[in-house]
Short mmCIF file of C-alpha atoms and ligand atoms in Angstrom, two decimals:
data_model
loop_
_atom_site.label_atom_id
_atom_site.label_comp_id
_atom_site.label_asym_id
_atom_site.label_seq_id
_atom_site.Cartn_x
_atom_site.Cartn_y
_atom_site.Cartn_z
CA MET L 1 0.08 0.12 -0.03
CA GLY L 2 1.29 3.38 -0.99
CA ILE L 3 0.78 6.79 0.77
CA GLU L 4 -0.83 9.06 -1.56
CA ALA L 5 0.90 12.32 -2.70
CA THR L 6 -1.60 15.44 -1.64
CA GLY L 7 -0.13 17.82 -4.08
CA THR L 8 -1.79 20.49 -2.43
CA GLY L 9 -0.22 20.55 1.22
CA GLU L 10 2.30 23.25 0.98
CA ALA L 11 1.63 27.09 0.88
CA ALA L 12 3.57 28.83 -1.68
CA ALA L 13 6.84 28.57 -0.83
CA SER L 14 9.31 30.92 -2.17
CA ILE L 15 12.74 30.11 -1.13
CA ASP L 16 14.71 33.56 0.47
CA ALA L 17 17.36 34.49 -1.07
CA GLY L 18 20.44 33.82 1.68
CA SER L 19 20.88 37.55 2.75
CA GLY L 20 23.66 36.96 4.59
CA GLN L 21 21.72 38.28 7.76
CA TRP L 22 22.76 35.25 10.00
CA ASP L 23 25.73 35.68 12.36
CA ILE L 24 26.55 32.75 14.78
CA ALA L 25 26.17 34.79 17.77
CA ARG L 26 22.76 35.27 16.95
CA VAL L 27 21.91 31.56 16.37
CA GLU L 28 23.82 30.56 19.08
CA SER L 29 21.57 32.48 21.15
CA ILE L 30 18.28 31.17 19.38
CA TYR L 31 19.54 27.49 19.69
CA ARG L 32 20.11 28.02 23.60
CA GLN L 33 16.53 29.75 24.01
CA PRO L 34 13.97 27.70 25.99
CA PHE L 35 13.25 24.54 24.51
CA HIS L 36 9.43 25.34 24.53
CA ASP L 37 9.95 28.78 23.02
CA LEU L 38 12.52 27.70 20.20
CA LEU L 39 9.93 24.93 19.35
CA HIS L 40 6.92 27.34 19.41
CA ARG L 41 8.95 29.94 16.91
CA ALA L 42 9.83 27.11 14.83
CA GLN L 43 6.31 25.80 14.40
CA CYS L 44 5.25 29.06 13.90
CA VAL L 45 7.62 29.66 10.85
CA HIS L 46 6.75 26.28 9.49
CA ARG L 47 2.99 27.21 9.43
CA GLN L 48 3.78 30.48 7.67
CA HIS L 49 5.40 28.41 4.95
CA PHE L 50 3.70 24.56 4.83
CA ASP L 51 1.11 22.62 5.66
CA PRO L 52 2.42 21.17 8.99
CA SER L 53 0.97 17.69 8.15
CA ALA L 54 2.85 17.66 4.57
CA VAL L 55 6.12 15.57 4.21
CA GLN L 56 7.97 14.94 1.04
CA LEU L 57 9.15 11.33 0.83
CA SER L 58 12.71 10.59 -1.15
CA THR L 59 14.19 7.37 -1.99
CA LEU L 60 17.95 6.75 -2.04
CA MET L 61 19.63 4.31 -4.06
CA ASN L 62 23.26 3.45 -4.16
CA ILE L 63 24.41 3.46 -7.89
CA LYS L 64 28.24 2.93 -6.78
CA SER L 65 28.97 1.71 -3.55
CA GLY L 66 32.39 1.82 -1.69
CA GLY L 67 35.82 2.01 -2.61
CA CYS L 68 35.76 6.00 -2.36
CA PRO L 69 39.08 7.73 -2.54
CA GLU L 70 38.17 10.20 0.16
CA ASP L 71 38.37 9.96 3.91
CA CYS L 72 35.56 11.30 5.17
CA ALA L 73 35.78 9.91 8.82
CA TYR L 74 31.95 9.04 9.19
CA CYS L 75 31.52 7.19 6.17
CA PRO L 76 31.59 3.36 5.46
CA GLN L 77 32.43 4.06 1.82
CA SER L 78 35.60 5.39 2.21
CA ALA L 79 38.56 3.18 0.78
CA HIS L 80 40.59 4.51 3.81
CA TYR L 81 39.00 2.53 6.65
CA THR L 82 38.11 -1.35 6.70
CA THR L 83 34.18 -1.31 7.21
CA PRO L 84 31.36 -3.96 6.36
CA VAL L 85 31.18 -2.31 3.23
CA ALA L 86 32.66 -3.59 -0.12
CA PRO L 87 33.41 -1.97 -3.13
CA GLU L 88 31.01 -2.74 -5.97
CA LYS L 89 30.58 -2.03 -9.72
CA MET L 90 28.24 0.43 -11.00
CA VAL L 91 24.76 -0.48 -11.60
CA SER L 92 22.96 -0.50 -14.82
CA VAL L 93 20.20 1.92 -16.00
CA ALA L 94 17.79 -1.10 -15.70
CA GLU L 95 18.34 -1.42 -12.40
CA VAL L 96 17.68 2.31 -11.64
CA HIS L 97 14.52 2.45 -13.64
CA ALA L 98 13.10 -0.89 -11.81
CA ALA L 99 13.98 1.05 -8.41
CA ALA L 100 12.48 4.13 -9.35
CA HIS L 101 9.13 2.53 -10.50
CA ALA L 102 9.07 0.58 -7.13
CA ALA L 103 9.78 3.87 -5.37
CA ARG L 104 6.95 5.70 -6.93
CA ALA L 105 4.72 2.52 -6.31
CA ALA L 106 5.26 3.01 -2.48
CA GLY L 107 4.32 6.53 -2.46
CA ALA L 108 7.97 8.69 -2.94
CA THR L 109 8.04 11.42 -5.02
CA ARG L 110 11.65 12.12 -5.29
CA PHE L 111 14.55 9.67 -6.15
CA CYS L 112 17.85 10.22 -5.13
CA MET L 113 20.77 8.30 -6.05
CA GLY L 114 24.34 8.11 -4.64
CA ALA L 115 27.62 7.40 -5.83
CA ALA L 116 30.85 6.67 -3.83
CA TRP L 117 33.10 9.15 -6.16
CA ARG L 118 35.50 11.64 -4.96
CA ALA L 119 33.93 13.16 -8.67
CA PRO L 120 32.38 11.72 -11.43
CA ARG L 121 34.32 10.59 -14.63
CA GLY L 122 34.14 9.35 -18.26
CA ARG L 123 31.63 6.82 -19.02
CA ASP L 124 30.37 6.75 -15.53
CA PHE L 125 29.43 10.14 -15.51
CA ALA L 126 27.67 9.13 -18.93
CA ARG L 127 25.92 6.65 -17.30
CA ALA L 128 24.63 8.76 -14.52
CA LEU L 129 23.24 10.99 -16.91
CA GLU L 130 21.28 8.06 -18.45
CA MET L 131 20.02 7.23 -14.81
CA VAL L 132 18.94 10.86 -14.64
CA ARG L 133 16.57 10.73 -17.87
CA ALA L 134 15.43 7.15 -16.57
CA VAL L 135 14.17 8.56 -13.30
CA ARG L 136 12.57 11.58 -15.21
CA ASP L 137 10.91 8.70 -17.52
CA VAL L 138 9.16 7.25 -14.32
CA GLY L 139 7.64 10.73 -13.58
CA MET L 140 9.54 11.37 -10.54
CA GLU L 141 11.83 14.37 -9.25
CA SER L 142 15.37 13.02 -9.70
CA CYS L 143 18.37 13.84 -7.30
CA ALA L 144 22.15 12.82 -7.28
CA THR L 145 24.90 13.10 -5.19
CA LEU L 146 27.88 12.13 -7.06
CA GLY L 147 30.90 14.24 -5.50
CA MET L 148 32.31 17.29 -6.77
CA LEU L 149 31.16 18.74 -10.36
CA THR L 150 32.94 21.14 -12.80
CA GLU L 151 30.96 23.45 -14.41
CA GLU L 152 30.47 21.65 -17.41
CA GLN L 153 29.19 18.40 -15.61
CA ALA L 154 26.85 20.36 -13.68
CA GLN L 155 25.12 21.75 -17.10
CA GLN L 156 25.18 18.39 -18.30
CA LEU L 157 23.17 17.11 -15.49
CA ALA L 158 20.80 20.38 -15.97
CA ALA L 159 20.36 19.41 -19.86
CA ALA L 160 19.48 15.61 -18.82
CA GLY L 161 16.69 17.02 -16.59
CA LEU L 162 18.29 16.66 -13.16
CA ASP L 163 15.95 18.57 -10.32
CA TYR L 164 18.06 18.25 -7.37
CA TYR L 165 21.69 17.92 -6.27
CA ASN L 166 22.61 16.70 -3.10
CA HIS L 167 26.35 17.91 -1.97
CA ASN L 168 26.57 18.49 1.74
CA ILE L 169 28.75 20.94 3.48
CA ASP L 170 28.33 18.33 6.62
CA THR L 171 29.56 20.77 9.50
CA SER L 172 31.39 24.12 10.23
CA ALA L 173 34.23 25.15 8.26
CA GLU L 174 36.62 24.83 11.40
CA PHE L 175 35.35 21.14 12.35
CA TYR L 176 35.44 19.98 8.33
CA GLU L 177 39.38 19.72 8.71
CA ARG L 178 38.90 17.12 11.47
CA ILE L 179 36.51 14.98 9.54
CA ILE L 180 38.08 15.25 5.75
CA THR L 181 41.53 15.94 4.74
CA THR L 182 41.14 14.90 0.94
CA ARG L 183 39.09 18.02 -0.33
CA SER L 184 38.50 21.36 1.40
CA TYR L 185 35.36 23.44 2.37
CA ALA L 186 35.93 25.70 -0.22
CA ASP L 187 35.82 22.88 -2.95
CA ARG L 188 32.30 21.90 -1.45
CA LEU L 189 30.99 25.51 -1.66
CA ARG L 190 32.36 25.72 -5.40
CA THR L 191 30.60 22.59 -6.32
CA LEU L 192 27.30 24.17 -4.76
CA GLU L 193 28.24 27.50 -7.08
CA HIS L 194 28.33 25.08 -10.16
CA VAL L 195 25.02 23.61 -9.43
CA ARG L 196 23.51 26.71 -9.02
CA SER L 197 24.62 28.69 -11.48
CA ALA L 198 23.73 25.41 -14.11
CA GLY L 199 19.82 25.84 -12.55
CA ILE L 200 19.66 22.59 -10.70
CA ARG L 201 17.93 23.10 -7.02
CA VAL L 202 20.17 22.54 -4.43
CA CYS L 203 20.37 19.79 -1.74
CA CYS L 204 22.79 20.72 1.13
CA GLY L 205 23.06 20.04 4.80
CA GLY L 206 24.92 17.79 7.21
CA ILE L 207 25.67 15.51 10.08
CA VAL L 208 25.21 16.18 13.61
CA GLY L 209 26.70 13.73 16.27
CA MET L 210 30.31 13.71 15.24
CA GLY L 211 31.35 15.17 18.19
CA GLU L 212 31.16 19.03 17.08
CA SER L 213 30.14 21.52 19.50
CA MET L 214 26.94 23.66 19.45
CA ARG L 215 28.82 26.46 17.98
CA ASP L 216 29.96 23.97 15.20
CA ARG L 217 26.29 23.36 14.56
CA CYS L 218 25.22 26.79 14.60
CA ALA L 219 28.26 27.60 11.90
CA MET L 220 27.02 25.29 9.71
CA LEU L 221 23.45 26.56 9.58
CA VAL L 222 24.76 29.92 9.43
CA THR L 223 26.56 28.95 6.31
CA LEU L 224 23.75 27.12 4.65
CA ALA L 225 21.32 30.35 5.76
CA ASN L 226 23.73 32.46 4.13
CA LEU L 227 24.39 30.95 0.67
CA PRO L 228 23.53 33.56 -2.02
CA ARG L 229 20.23 31.54 -2.47
CA GLN L 230 19.21 29.26 0.36
CA PRO L 231 18.97 25.42 -0.42
CA GLU L 232 15.53 24.20 -1.54
CA SER L 233 16.23 20.77 0.59
CA VAL L 234 18.11 20.74 3.99
CA PRO L 235 19.07 17.06 4.93
CA ILE L 236 19.75 16.80 8.89
CA ASN L 237 21.58 13.50 9.15
CA MET L 238 22.23 12.08 12.68
CA LEU L 239 25.88 10.18 12.62
CA VAL L 240 25.25 6.29 11.75
CA ARG L 241 28.39 5.02 13.62
CA VAL L 242 29.45 2.31 11.58
CA ALA L 243 32.15 -0.35 12.84
CA GLY L 244 35.43 0.46 11.18
CA THR L 245 35.31 4.19 10.71
CA PRO L 246 36.85 6.67 12.81
CA LEU L 247 33.80 7.77 14.50
CA SER L 248 32.34 4.55 15.01
CA ASP L 249 32.98 5.16 18.89
CA SER L 250 31.54 8.72 19.06
CA PRO L 251 29.46 9.20 21.88
CA LYS L 252 25.40 9.08 21.21
CA LEU L 253 23.99 12.62 20.38
CA ASP L 254 21.79 14.02 23.01
CA PRO L 255 18.29 13.81 21.26
CA VAL L 256 17.57 17.48 22.31
CA ASP L 257 20.42 18.77 20.41
CA LEU L 258 18.64 16.83 17.51
CA VAL L 259 15.64 18.68 17.79
CA ARG L 260 16.99 22.26 18.18
CA THR L 261 19.35 21.90 15.45
CA ILE L 262 16.22 21.08 13.05
CA ALA L 263 13.99 23.73 14.75
CA VAL L 264 16.97 26.31 14.03
CA ALA L 265 17.37 25.21 10.67
CA ARG L 266 13.63 25.79 10.16
CA ILE L 267 13.59 29.41 11.75
CA LEU L 268 16.66 30.48 9.54
CA MET L 269 15.62 28.58 6.22
CA PRO L 270 11.84 29.19 6.12
CA ALA L 271 10.65 28.06 3.09
CA SER L 272 13.18 24.96 2.45
CA ARG L 273 12.41 21.21 2.96
CA VAL L 274 14.35 20.16 6.28
CA ARG L 275 14.83 16.58 5.93
CA LEU L 276 15.07 14.41 8.91
CA SER L 277 17.80 12.09 7.26
CA ALA L 278 19.98 9.68 8.53
CA GLY L 279 19.75 7.91 11.84
CA ARG L 280 16.04 7.10 11.79
CA SER L 281 16.24 3.60 12.80
CA GLU L 282 17.99 4.42 16.00
CA MET L 283 15.43 7.09 16.73
CA ASP L 284 11.63 6.04 18.75
CA ASP L 285 8.28 7.27 17.10
CA ALA L 286 8.57 10.26 19.95
CA LEU L 287 11.40 11.54 19.06
CA GLN L 288 10.62 11.52 15.47
CA ALA L 289 7.31 13.52 15.92
CA LEU L 290 9.25 15.72 17.90
CA CYS L 291 11.36 16.49 15.01
CA PHE L 292 8.66 16.96 12.62
CA HIS L 293 7.15 19.50 15.38
CA ALA L 294 10.16 21.06 15.27
CA GLY L 295 10.04 21.85 11.65
CA ALA L 296 11.28 18.89 9.56
CA ASN L 297 8.96 18.17 6.57
CA SER L 298 10.94 15.42 4.45
CA ILE L 299 12.30 11.62 5.27
CA PHE L 300 14.53 9.19 3.09
CA TYR L 301 11.65 6.65 2.67
CA GLY L 302 12.92 2.98 2.07
CA GLU L 303 14.44 0.32 3.86
CA ARG L 304 18.11 1.27 2.99
CA LEU L 305 20.08 4.79 3.13
CA LEU L 306 22.99 3.89 1.04
CA THR L 307 24.78 1.29 2.99
CA THR L 308 22.97 1.45 6.07
CA GLU L 309 19.47 0.63 7.41
CA ASN L 310 16.26 2.94 7.33
CA PRO L 311 12.89 2.46 8.96
CA GLU L 312 10.77 -0.11 6.92
CA VAL L 313 8.15 1.54 4.58
CA LYS L 314 5.16 0.04 6.62
CA ARG L 315 6.54 1.71 10.21
CA ASP L 316 6.87 4.84 8.25
CA GLN L 317 3.45 4.87 6.93
CA ASP L 318 2.24 3.40 10.33
CA LEU L 319 3.87 6.73 12.06
CA LEU L 320 2.71 8.98 9.50
CA ASP L 321 -0.76 7.91 9.57
CA ARG L 322 -0.70 8.30 13.43
CA LEU L 323 0.53 11.93 13.10
CA ASP L 324 -2.18 12.85 10.51
CA MET L 325 0.87 13.61 8.07
CA ALA L 326 0.47 12.81 4.38
CA ALA L 327 2.91 12.89 1.31
CA SER L 328 3.37 15.94 -1.06
CA ARG L 329 6.06 17.17 -3.17
N1 SAM O 401 30.39 10.93 -2.64
C1 SAM O 401 29.57 11.95 -2.79
C2 SAM O 401 29.82 13.16 -1.48
O1 SAM O 401 30.24 12.53 -0.45
O2 SAM O 401 29.18 14.23 -1.75
C3 SAM O 401 27.83 11.33 -2.60
C4 SAM O 401 27.46 10.62 -1.50
S1 SAM O 401 27.97 10.76 0.27
C5 SAM O 401 27.84 9.11 1.52
C6 SAM O 401 26.57 11.67 0.60
C7 SAM O 401 26.24 12.00 2.34
O3 SAM O 401 26.13 11.14 3.01
C8 SAM O 401 27.52 12.93 2.97
O4 SAM O 401 27.66 13.85 2.74
C9 SAM O 401 27.33 12.80 4.14
O5 SAM O 401 26.72 14.10 4.96
C10 SAM O 401 26.54 11.38 4.61
N2 SAM O 401 26.57 10.23 5.03
C11 SAM O 401 27.56 9.46 4.78
N3 SAM O 401 28.00 8.67 5.71
C12 SAM O 401 27.22 8.96 6.96
C13 SAM O 401 27.16 8.27 8.32
N4 SAM O 401 27.52 7.25 8.48
N5 SAM O 401 26.26 8.81 8.85
C14 SAM O 401 25.21 10.11 8.27
N6 SAM O 401 25.48 10.71 7.31
C15 SAM O 401 26.32 10.16 6.42
C1 DTB O 402 22.04 12.88 2.66
O1 DTB O 402 22.33 13.92 3.17
N1 DTB O 402 21.88 11.60 3.43
C2 DTB O 402 22.10 10.56 2.64
C3 DTB O 402 22.20 11.34 1.29
N2 DTB O 402 22.41 12.71 1.49
C4 DTB O 402 22.81 10.90 0.19
C5 DTB O 402 23.20 9.54 2.60
C6 DTB O 402 22.95 8.83 4.17
C7 DTB O 402 24.27 8.28 4.57
C8 DTB O 402 24.16 7.30 5.79
C9 DTB O 402 25.03 6.05 5.61
C10 DTB O 402 25.05 5.12 4.73
O2 DTB O 402 24.09 4.58 4.43
O3 DTB O 402 25.93 4.83 3.98
FE1 SF4 O 403 33.28 8.91 -0.52
FE2 SF4 O 403 30.69 10.45 -0.30
FE3 SF4 O 403 31.63 8.82 1.32
FE4 SF4 O 403 33.12 10.79 1.45
S1 SF4 O 403 30.83 10.70 2.18
S2 SF4 O 403 33.83 8.77 1.54
S3 SF4 O 403 33.38 11.23 -0.79
S4 SF4 O 403 31.16 8.52 -0.39
#
């Protein structure tokens, strides 16, 4: 049984130009305000831009698993670490087509393809372009996350009809250097510029629970909110601690900090889809409900993320039903 998209759920949401108005000290004071004041404010902002019962559903597919040359300390797909993930060949266009069909039948509206690449190259990139066309043929919104892009590659993806490109800044510029050494924060921002100038919508967020400070979380949200145009989608991932990665023993994040981070994201980026992303398998229903109340209005939907578990479709349908939430684009 699928979830039916209402298609009417949202108020006319226009994405704010990132006006550069946010600074870290001000955002820290928002983050730190009394919990119920913060949630009230986030819920008010949410209702000015969205139907609070509407949720956008994205399904992920890993089109190239493992063996990545980057050293992201959180990632089980990095070739630098010995993890349960084995490198595999890129999947076929037919497999993508079939998976997109199944995702649409289950109620998802967006199909997101992830590849464990530093950057796409040659024939692999040509195949990724075909995959974008295949997803469009199925009638879903398409999203891809393939690593760094040149200006030309972004334009080719746009020409293939790509709707969204996911490229996360992950954390603050300061903390980033402790998490990834094989590329810079500036590299990340450059790809985002290429995506924007090609006319593709931006999906950009980060990870909480990596041992970052409250200030790092706020600084990350300030960077996102002050982009020349705010990202249309903002995934907030809670670290999935995978054996063999340098962050496998990170202390568990206080769930209150996850909720605060989502509320602040909602306040700073009122018209963006804030996605409660990785880590939901470890969250109970009450915590997820609180995250929706704080302004999250999108999830990854389907039994797998890229290499790790996500809640079963039936469990999500049941939770959304009980919260009177329905799917919308
Ligand atoms: N290789 C491309 C890149 O890094 O841009 C695309 C795929 S990469 C796996 C996409 C995003 O997944 C990362 O930017 C990170 O935010 C998130 N991610 C990866 N491993 C994670 C983990 N263990 N827990 C939470 N999020 C994770
Ligand atoms: C994003 O922000 N989260 C997704 C998607 N964009 C590509 C990936 C989460 C990955 C979690 C770990 C894994 O399954 O490998
Ligand atoms: Fe590679 Fe992306 Fe994983 Fe980093 S997050 S190791 S770039 S797949």
